[in-house]
Structure formats: C-alpha cells, structure tokens
Tab-separated table of C-alpha atoms in Angstrom:
chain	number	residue	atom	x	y	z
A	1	UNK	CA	-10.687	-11.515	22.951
A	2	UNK	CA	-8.767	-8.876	21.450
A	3	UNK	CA	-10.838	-5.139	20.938
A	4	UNK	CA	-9.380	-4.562	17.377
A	5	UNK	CA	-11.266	-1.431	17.109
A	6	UNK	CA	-10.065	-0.073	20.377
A	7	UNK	CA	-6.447	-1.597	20.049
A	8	UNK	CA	-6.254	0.398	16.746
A	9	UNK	CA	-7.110	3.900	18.290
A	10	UNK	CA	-5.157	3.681	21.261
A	11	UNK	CA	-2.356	2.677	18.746
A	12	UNK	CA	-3.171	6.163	16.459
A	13	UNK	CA	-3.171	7.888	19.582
A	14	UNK	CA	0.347	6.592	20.905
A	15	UNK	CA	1.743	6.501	17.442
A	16	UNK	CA	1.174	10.213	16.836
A	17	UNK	CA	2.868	11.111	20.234
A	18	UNK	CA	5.720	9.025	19.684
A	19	UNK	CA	5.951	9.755	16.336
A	20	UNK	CA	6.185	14.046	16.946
A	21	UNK	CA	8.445	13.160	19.833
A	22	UNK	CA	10.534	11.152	17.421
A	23	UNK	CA	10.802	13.595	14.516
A	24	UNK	CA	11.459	16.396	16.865
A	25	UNK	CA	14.387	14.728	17.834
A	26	UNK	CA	15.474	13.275	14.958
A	27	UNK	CA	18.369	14.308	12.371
A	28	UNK	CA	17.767	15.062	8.313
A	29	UNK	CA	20.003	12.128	6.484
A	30	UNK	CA	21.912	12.829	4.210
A	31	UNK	CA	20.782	12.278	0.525
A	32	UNK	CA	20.978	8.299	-0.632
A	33	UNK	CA	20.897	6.119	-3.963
A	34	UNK	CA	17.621	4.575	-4.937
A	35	UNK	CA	15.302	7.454	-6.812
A	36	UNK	CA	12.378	9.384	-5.423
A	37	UNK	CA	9.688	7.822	-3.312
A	38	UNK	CA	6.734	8.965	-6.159
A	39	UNK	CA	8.993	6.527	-8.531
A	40	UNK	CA	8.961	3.770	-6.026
A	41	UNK	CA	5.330	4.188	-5.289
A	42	UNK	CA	4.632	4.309	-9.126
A	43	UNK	CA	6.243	0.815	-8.860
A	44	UNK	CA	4.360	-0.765	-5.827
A	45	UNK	CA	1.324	0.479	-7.787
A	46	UNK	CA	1.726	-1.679	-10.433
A	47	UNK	CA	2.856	-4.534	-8.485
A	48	UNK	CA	0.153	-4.541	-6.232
A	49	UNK	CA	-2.187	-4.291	-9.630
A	50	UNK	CA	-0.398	-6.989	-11.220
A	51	UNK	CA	-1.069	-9.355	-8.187
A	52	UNK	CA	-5.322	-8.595	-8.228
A	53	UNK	CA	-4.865	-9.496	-12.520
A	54	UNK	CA	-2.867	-12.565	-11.557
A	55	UNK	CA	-5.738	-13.065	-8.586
A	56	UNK	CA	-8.618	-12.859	-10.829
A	57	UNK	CA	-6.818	-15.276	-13.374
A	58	UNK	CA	-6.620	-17.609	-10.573
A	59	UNK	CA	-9.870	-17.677	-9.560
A	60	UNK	CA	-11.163	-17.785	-13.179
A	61	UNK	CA	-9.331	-20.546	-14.073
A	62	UNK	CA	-9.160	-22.666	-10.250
A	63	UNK	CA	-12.820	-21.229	-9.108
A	64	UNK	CA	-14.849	-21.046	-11.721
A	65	UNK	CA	-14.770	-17.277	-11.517
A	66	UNK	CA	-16.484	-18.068	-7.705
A	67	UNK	CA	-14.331	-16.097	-5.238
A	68	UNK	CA	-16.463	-18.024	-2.439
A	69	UNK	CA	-14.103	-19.965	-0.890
A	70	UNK	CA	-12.471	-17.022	0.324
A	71	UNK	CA	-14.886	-14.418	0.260
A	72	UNK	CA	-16.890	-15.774	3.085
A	73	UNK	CA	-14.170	-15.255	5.579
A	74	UNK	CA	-14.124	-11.653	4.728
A	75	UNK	CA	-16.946	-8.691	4.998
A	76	UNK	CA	-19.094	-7.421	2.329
A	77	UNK	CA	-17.242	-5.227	-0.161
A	78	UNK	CA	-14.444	-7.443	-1.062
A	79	UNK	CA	-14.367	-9.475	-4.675
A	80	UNK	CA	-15.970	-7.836	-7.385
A	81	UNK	CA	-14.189	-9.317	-9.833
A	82	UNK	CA	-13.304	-7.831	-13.942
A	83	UNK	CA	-14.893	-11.190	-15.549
A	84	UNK	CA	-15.577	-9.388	-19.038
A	85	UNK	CA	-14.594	-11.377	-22.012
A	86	UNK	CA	-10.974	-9.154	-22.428
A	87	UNK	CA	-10.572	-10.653	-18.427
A	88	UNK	CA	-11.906	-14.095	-19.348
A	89	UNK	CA	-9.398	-14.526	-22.498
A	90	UNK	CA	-6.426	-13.908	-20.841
A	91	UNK	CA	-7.123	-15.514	-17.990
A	92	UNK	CA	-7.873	-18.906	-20.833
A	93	UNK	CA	-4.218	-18.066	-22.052
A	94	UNK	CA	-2.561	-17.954	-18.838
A	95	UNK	CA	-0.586	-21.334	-18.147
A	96	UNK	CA	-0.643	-22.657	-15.168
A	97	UNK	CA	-3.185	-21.035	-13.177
A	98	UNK	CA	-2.645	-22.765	-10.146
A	99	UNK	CA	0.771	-21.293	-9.479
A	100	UNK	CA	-0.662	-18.396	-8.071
A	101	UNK	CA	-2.042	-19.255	-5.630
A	102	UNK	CA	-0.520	-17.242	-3.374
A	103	UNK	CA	-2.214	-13.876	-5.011
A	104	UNK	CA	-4.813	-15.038	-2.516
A	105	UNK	CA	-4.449	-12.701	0.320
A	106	UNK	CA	-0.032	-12.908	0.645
A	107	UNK	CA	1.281	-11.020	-1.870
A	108	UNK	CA	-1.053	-7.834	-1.055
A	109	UNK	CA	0.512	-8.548	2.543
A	110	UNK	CA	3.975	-8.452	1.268
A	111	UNK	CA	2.865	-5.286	-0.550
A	112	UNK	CA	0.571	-2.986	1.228
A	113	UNK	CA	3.205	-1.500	3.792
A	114	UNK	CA	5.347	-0.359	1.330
A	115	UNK	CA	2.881	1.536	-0.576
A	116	UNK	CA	1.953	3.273	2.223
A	117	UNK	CA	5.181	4.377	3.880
A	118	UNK	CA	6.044	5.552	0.402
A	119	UNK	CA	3.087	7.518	0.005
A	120	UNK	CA	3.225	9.085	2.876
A	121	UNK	CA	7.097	10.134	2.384
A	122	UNK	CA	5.705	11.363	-0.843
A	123	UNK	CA	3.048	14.109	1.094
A	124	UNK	CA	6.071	14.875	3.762
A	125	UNK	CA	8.216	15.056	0.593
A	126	UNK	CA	6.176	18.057	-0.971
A	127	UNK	CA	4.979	19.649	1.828
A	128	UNK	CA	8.171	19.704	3.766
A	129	UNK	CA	11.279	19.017	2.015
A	130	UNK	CA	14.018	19.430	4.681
A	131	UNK	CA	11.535	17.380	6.828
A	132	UNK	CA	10.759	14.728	4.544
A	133	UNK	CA	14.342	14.210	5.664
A	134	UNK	CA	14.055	14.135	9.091
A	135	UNK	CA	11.136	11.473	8.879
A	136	UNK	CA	13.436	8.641	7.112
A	137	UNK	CA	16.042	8.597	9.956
A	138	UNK	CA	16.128	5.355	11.158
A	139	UNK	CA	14.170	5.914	14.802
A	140	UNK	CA	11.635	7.477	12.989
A	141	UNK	CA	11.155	5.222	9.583
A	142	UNK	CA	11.066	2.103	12.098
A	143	UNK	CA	8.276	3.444	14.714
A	144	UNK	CA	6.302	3.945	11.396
A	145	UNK	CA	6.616	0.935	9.958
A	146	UNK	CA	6.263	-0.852	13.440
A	147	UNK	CA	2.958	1.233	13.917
A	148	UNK	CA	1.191	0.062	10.690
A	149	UNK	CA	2.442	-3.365	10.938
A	150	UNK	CA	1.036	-3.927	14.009
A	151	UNK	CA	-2.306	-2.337	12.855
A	152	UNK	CA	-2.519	-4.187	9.538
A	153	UNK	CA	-1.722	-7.160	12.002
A	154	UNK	CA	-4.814	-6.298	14.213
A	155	UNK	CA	-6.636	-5.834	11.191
A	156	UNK	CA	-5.800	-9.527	10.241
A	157	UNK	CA	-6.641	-11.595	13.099
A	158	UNK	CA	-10.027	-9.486	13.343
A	159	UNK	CA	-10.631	-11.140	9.756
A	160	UNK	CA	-9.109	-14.502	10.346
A	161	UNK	CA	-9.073	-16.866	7.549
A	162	UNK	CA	-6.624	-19.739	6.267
A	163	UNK	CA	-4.176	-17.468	5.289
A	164	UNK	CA	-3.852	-15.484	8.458
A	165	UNK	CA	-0.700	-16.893	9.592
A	166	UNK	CA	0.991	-16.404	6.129
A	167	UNK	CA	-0.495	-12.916	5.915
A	168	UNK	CA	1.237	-12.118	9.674
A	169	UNK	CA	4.911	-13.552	8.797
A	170	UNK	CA	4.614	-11.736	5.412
A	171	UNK	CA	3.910	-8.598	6.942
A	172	UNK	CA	6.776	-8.975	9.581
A	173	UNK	CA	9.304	-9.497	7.079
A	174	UNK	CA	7.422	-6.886	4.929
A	175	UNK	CA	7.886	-4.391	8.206
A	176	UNK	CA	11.736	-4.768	8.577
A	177	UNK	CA	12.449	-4.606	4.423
A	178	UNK	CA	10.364	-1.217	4.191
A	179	UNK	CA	12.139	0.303	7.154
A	180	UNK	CA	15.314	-0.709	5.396
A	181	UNK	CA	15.082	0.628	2.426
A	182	UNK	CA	12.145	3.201	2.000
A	183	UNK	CA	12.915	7.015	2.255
A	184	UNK	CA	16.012	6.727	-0.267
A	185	UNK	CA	16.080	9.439	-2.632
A	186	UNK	CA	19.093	12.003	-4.522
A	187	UNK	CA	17.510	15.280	-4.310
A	188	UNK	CA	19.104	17.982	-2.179
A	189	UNK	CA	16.503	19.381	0.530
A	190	UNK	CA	14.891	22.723	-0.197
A	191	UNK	CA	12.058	24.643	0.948
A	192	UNK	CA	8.805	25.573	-0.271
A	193	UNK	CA	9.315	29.489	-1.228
A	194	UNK	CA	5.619	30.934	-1.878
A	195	UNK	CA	2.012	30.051	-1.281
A	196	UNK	CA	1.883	29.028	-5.116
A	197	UNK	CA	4.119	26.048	-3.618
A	198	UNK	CA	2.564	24.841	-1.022
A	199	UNK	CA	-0.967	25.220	-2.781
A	200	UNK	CA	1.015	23.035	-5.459
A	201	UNK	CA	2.095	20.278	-2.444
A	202	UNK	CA	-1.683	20.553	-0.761
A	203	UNK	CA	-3.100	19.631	-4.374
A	204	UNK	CA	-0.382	17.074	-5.212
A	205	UNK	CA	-1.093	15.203	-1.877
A	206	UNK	CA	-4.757	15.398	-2.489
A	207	UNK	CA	-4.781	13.899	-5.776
A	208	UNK	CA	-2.369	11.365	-3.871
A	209	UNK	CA	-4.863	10.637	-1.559
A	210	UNK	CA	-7.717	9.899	-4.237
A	211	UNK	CA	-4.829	7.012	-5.696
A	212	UNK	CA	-4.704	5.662	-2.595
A	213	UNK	CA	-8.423	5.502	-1.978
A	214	UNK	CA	-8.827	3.860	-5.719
A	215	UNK	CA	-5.722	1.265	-5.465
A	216	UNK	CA	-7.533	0.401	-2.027
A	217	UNK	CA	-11.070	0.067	-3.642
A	218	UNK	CA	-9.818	-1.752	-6.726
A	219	UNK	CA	-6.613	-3.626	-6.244
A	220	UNK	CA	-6.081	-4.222	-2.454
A	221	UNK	CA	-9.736	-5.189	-1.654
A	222	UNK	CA	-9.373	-7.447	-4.985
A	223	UNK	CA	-12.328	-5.460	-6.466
A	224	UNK	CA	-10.756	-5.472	-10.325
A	225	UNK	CA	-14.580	-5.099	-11.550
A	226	UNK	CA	-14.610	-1.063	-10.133
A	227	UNK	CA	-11.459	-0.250	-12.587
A	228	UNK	CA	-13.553	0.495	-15.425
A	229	UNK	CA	-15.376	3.093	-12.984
A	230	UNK	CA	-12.681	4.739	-11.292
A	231	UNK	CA	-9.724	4.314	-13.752
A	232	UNK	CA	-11.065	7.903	-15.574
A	233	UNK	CA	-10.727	9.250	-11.827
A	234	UNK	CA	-7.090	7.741	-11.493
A	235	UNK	CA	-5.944	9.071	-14.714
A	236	UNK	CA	-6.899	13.321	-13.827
A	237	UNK	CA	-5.441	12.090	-10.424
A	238	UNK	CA	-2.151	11.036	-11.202
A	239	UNK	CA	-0.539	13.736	-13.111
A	240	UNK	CA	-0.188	15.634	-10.149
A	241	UNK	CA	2.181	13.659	-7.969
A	242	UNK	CA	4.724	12.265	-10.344
C-alpha cells in the first residue's frame, strides 16, 4: 500500500530542490498573447463555481438533494450543499438534470490544476516580475505541473471512489494543457522599485491566498452551503489581486 502522506512530503521536498535548481537555470521568455494570469484565474474561478451550481442542481434534481451516494467515499467536510429555496428553484428550472453528471468529481479534476498554476504565477507575478518570467519557461512550467499532478493523483487514489479512474486521466490531460498554455501574458518585465511595492505584492498575494482557501472550502470541496458565510470575506479579498 501506497504512504500517501509520506509520498506527498518526500514529493514537496524533491519538488522544491528541483524546482530552485530549475529556475536558477532557466531563461525569462519573451512576452506572449493570451492576457495576464489574474484574468485567467478570474476565469477558472468562475468555471470551477459554475461546475459546484451545476453539481448541486444535479444532486437536487437526481438525489433528492442526498449527496450520499458519493459522500461516503469521501471524509467529513465535503457536501454542504446551498439547498435554500433561490438553490431549489433553479435547480426545478434546469432541464435535464441528468446531463451533468459528470460535475460529480471530473470537471473539478479537469479544473483544479489550472487554478493553481495560475495563482501561483500570479504571487511570482507581483513579487518578482522579471522572475515571474523565468518560472513559465518550459523546464520549469512542466516540473510544476508534473509535481501537483502527481500529488493531486496521490491525493485521489488515497480517496478512491467510482470516479477515480476518470478523475486520474482528467488530470493527466489536465497536466499537459496547463503546462501548454499557462504563464502567457503581454506585459513587459519590470521590477518592484520601493518597499511601498513589494508591501503592495505581499498584501495582493495574501488576499490571493484567502481566495484560494474560500474557492477550496466552497467550490472545490462542493461545499456551496458556506458561500453565504464567506462570500463577504471573498468580496474585501478580491480587489486586491485583479
């Protein structure tokens, strides 16, 4: 049997060294098509938020608002869904409910690599510029998207369930199209001047880091019922990375 605990930290550990090793090596590209990472991330936000609406239509409407059948597979602190009466009408209007089926478990595998190779390029991004740079060449964007593959993968087959398979191929494929495309962006690579900038970038990827914590809590541990709790907490949050 596989130690996912201990797999994961001796991955950190060998990560970090070959990812400074890496980066110290590794060349700035030169500036691409395809907008900022924040704007990307702002997008894999919303998709990833769309999927746990589409997910608690599904199990309205196919469940009986009873995430059980998947829920037992998984530990405590998964599933709280929004089943207000805002929640429960659209879900009524929705047609089809049984076409998604795959918000169950996939799409959030498709998605959660992504959203966090693009918000860490966003922290590099403020804190380091020129850097930032340095960290999308190839060698560097793939050992980072290998890294957290493989841990999301450990991750998975620690909490096996019917849709571990599905979950592993998705985040494969997932892997190669985020090393492919991620770090794109048009601005030209400058430095932070003052202390009043890099206090700036500290706060910016703090407030970065509280998103991440609340599209975690709420969207990718399908917990739609905690929005009304943190959304005030998002919203003085997210000002201050766009």
């Amino acid at each position: 049997m596989i130690n996912v605990g201990a797999a994961v930290d001796g991955l950190v550990v060998g990560s970090v060294l070959a990812g400074i090793a890496l980066t110290l090596r590794a060349r700035p590209r030169h500036a691409e098509a395809g907008g900022s990472p924040g704007r990307w991330l702002a997008v894999m936000v919303a998709a990833i938020s769309c999927n746990q609406l589409l997910f608690t239509v599904y199990v309205l409407r196919v469940h009986d608002g009873d995430p059980a059948f998947i829920a037992r597979y998984l530990p405590p602190g998964w599933f709280d869904l929004a089943d207000g009466d805002v929640m429960r009408a659209v879900a009524a209007a929705f047609p089809a409910p049984e076409l998604l089926a795959a918000s169950v478990l996939r799409i959030q595998a498709a998605l959660e690599l992504p959203f966090v190779i693009l918000a860490y390029l966003c922290v590099c991004r403020w804190l380091d510029p020129v850097r930032a740079r340095a960290l999308t060449a190839p060698a560097v964007l793939w050992a980072a998207c290998v890294a957290y593959s493989v841990v999301f993968g450990l991750v998975e087959w620690g909490l096996r369930n019917p849709y571990t398979t599905d979950d592993l191929i998705l985040r494969g494929l997932s892997g190669v199209g985020t090393a492919l495309l991620a770090g794109r962006w048009r601005e030209p690579p400058q430095r932070r001047e003052s202390a009043v900038d890099l206090l700036l970038a500290v706060g910016s990827a703090a407030a970065l880091g509280v998103l991440v914590l609340v599209v975690y809590d709420t969207a990718l541990l399908y917990n739609f019922g905690h929005v009304p709790r943190l959304l005030p907490v998002a919203v003085v949050a997210e000002p201050s990375w766009r």
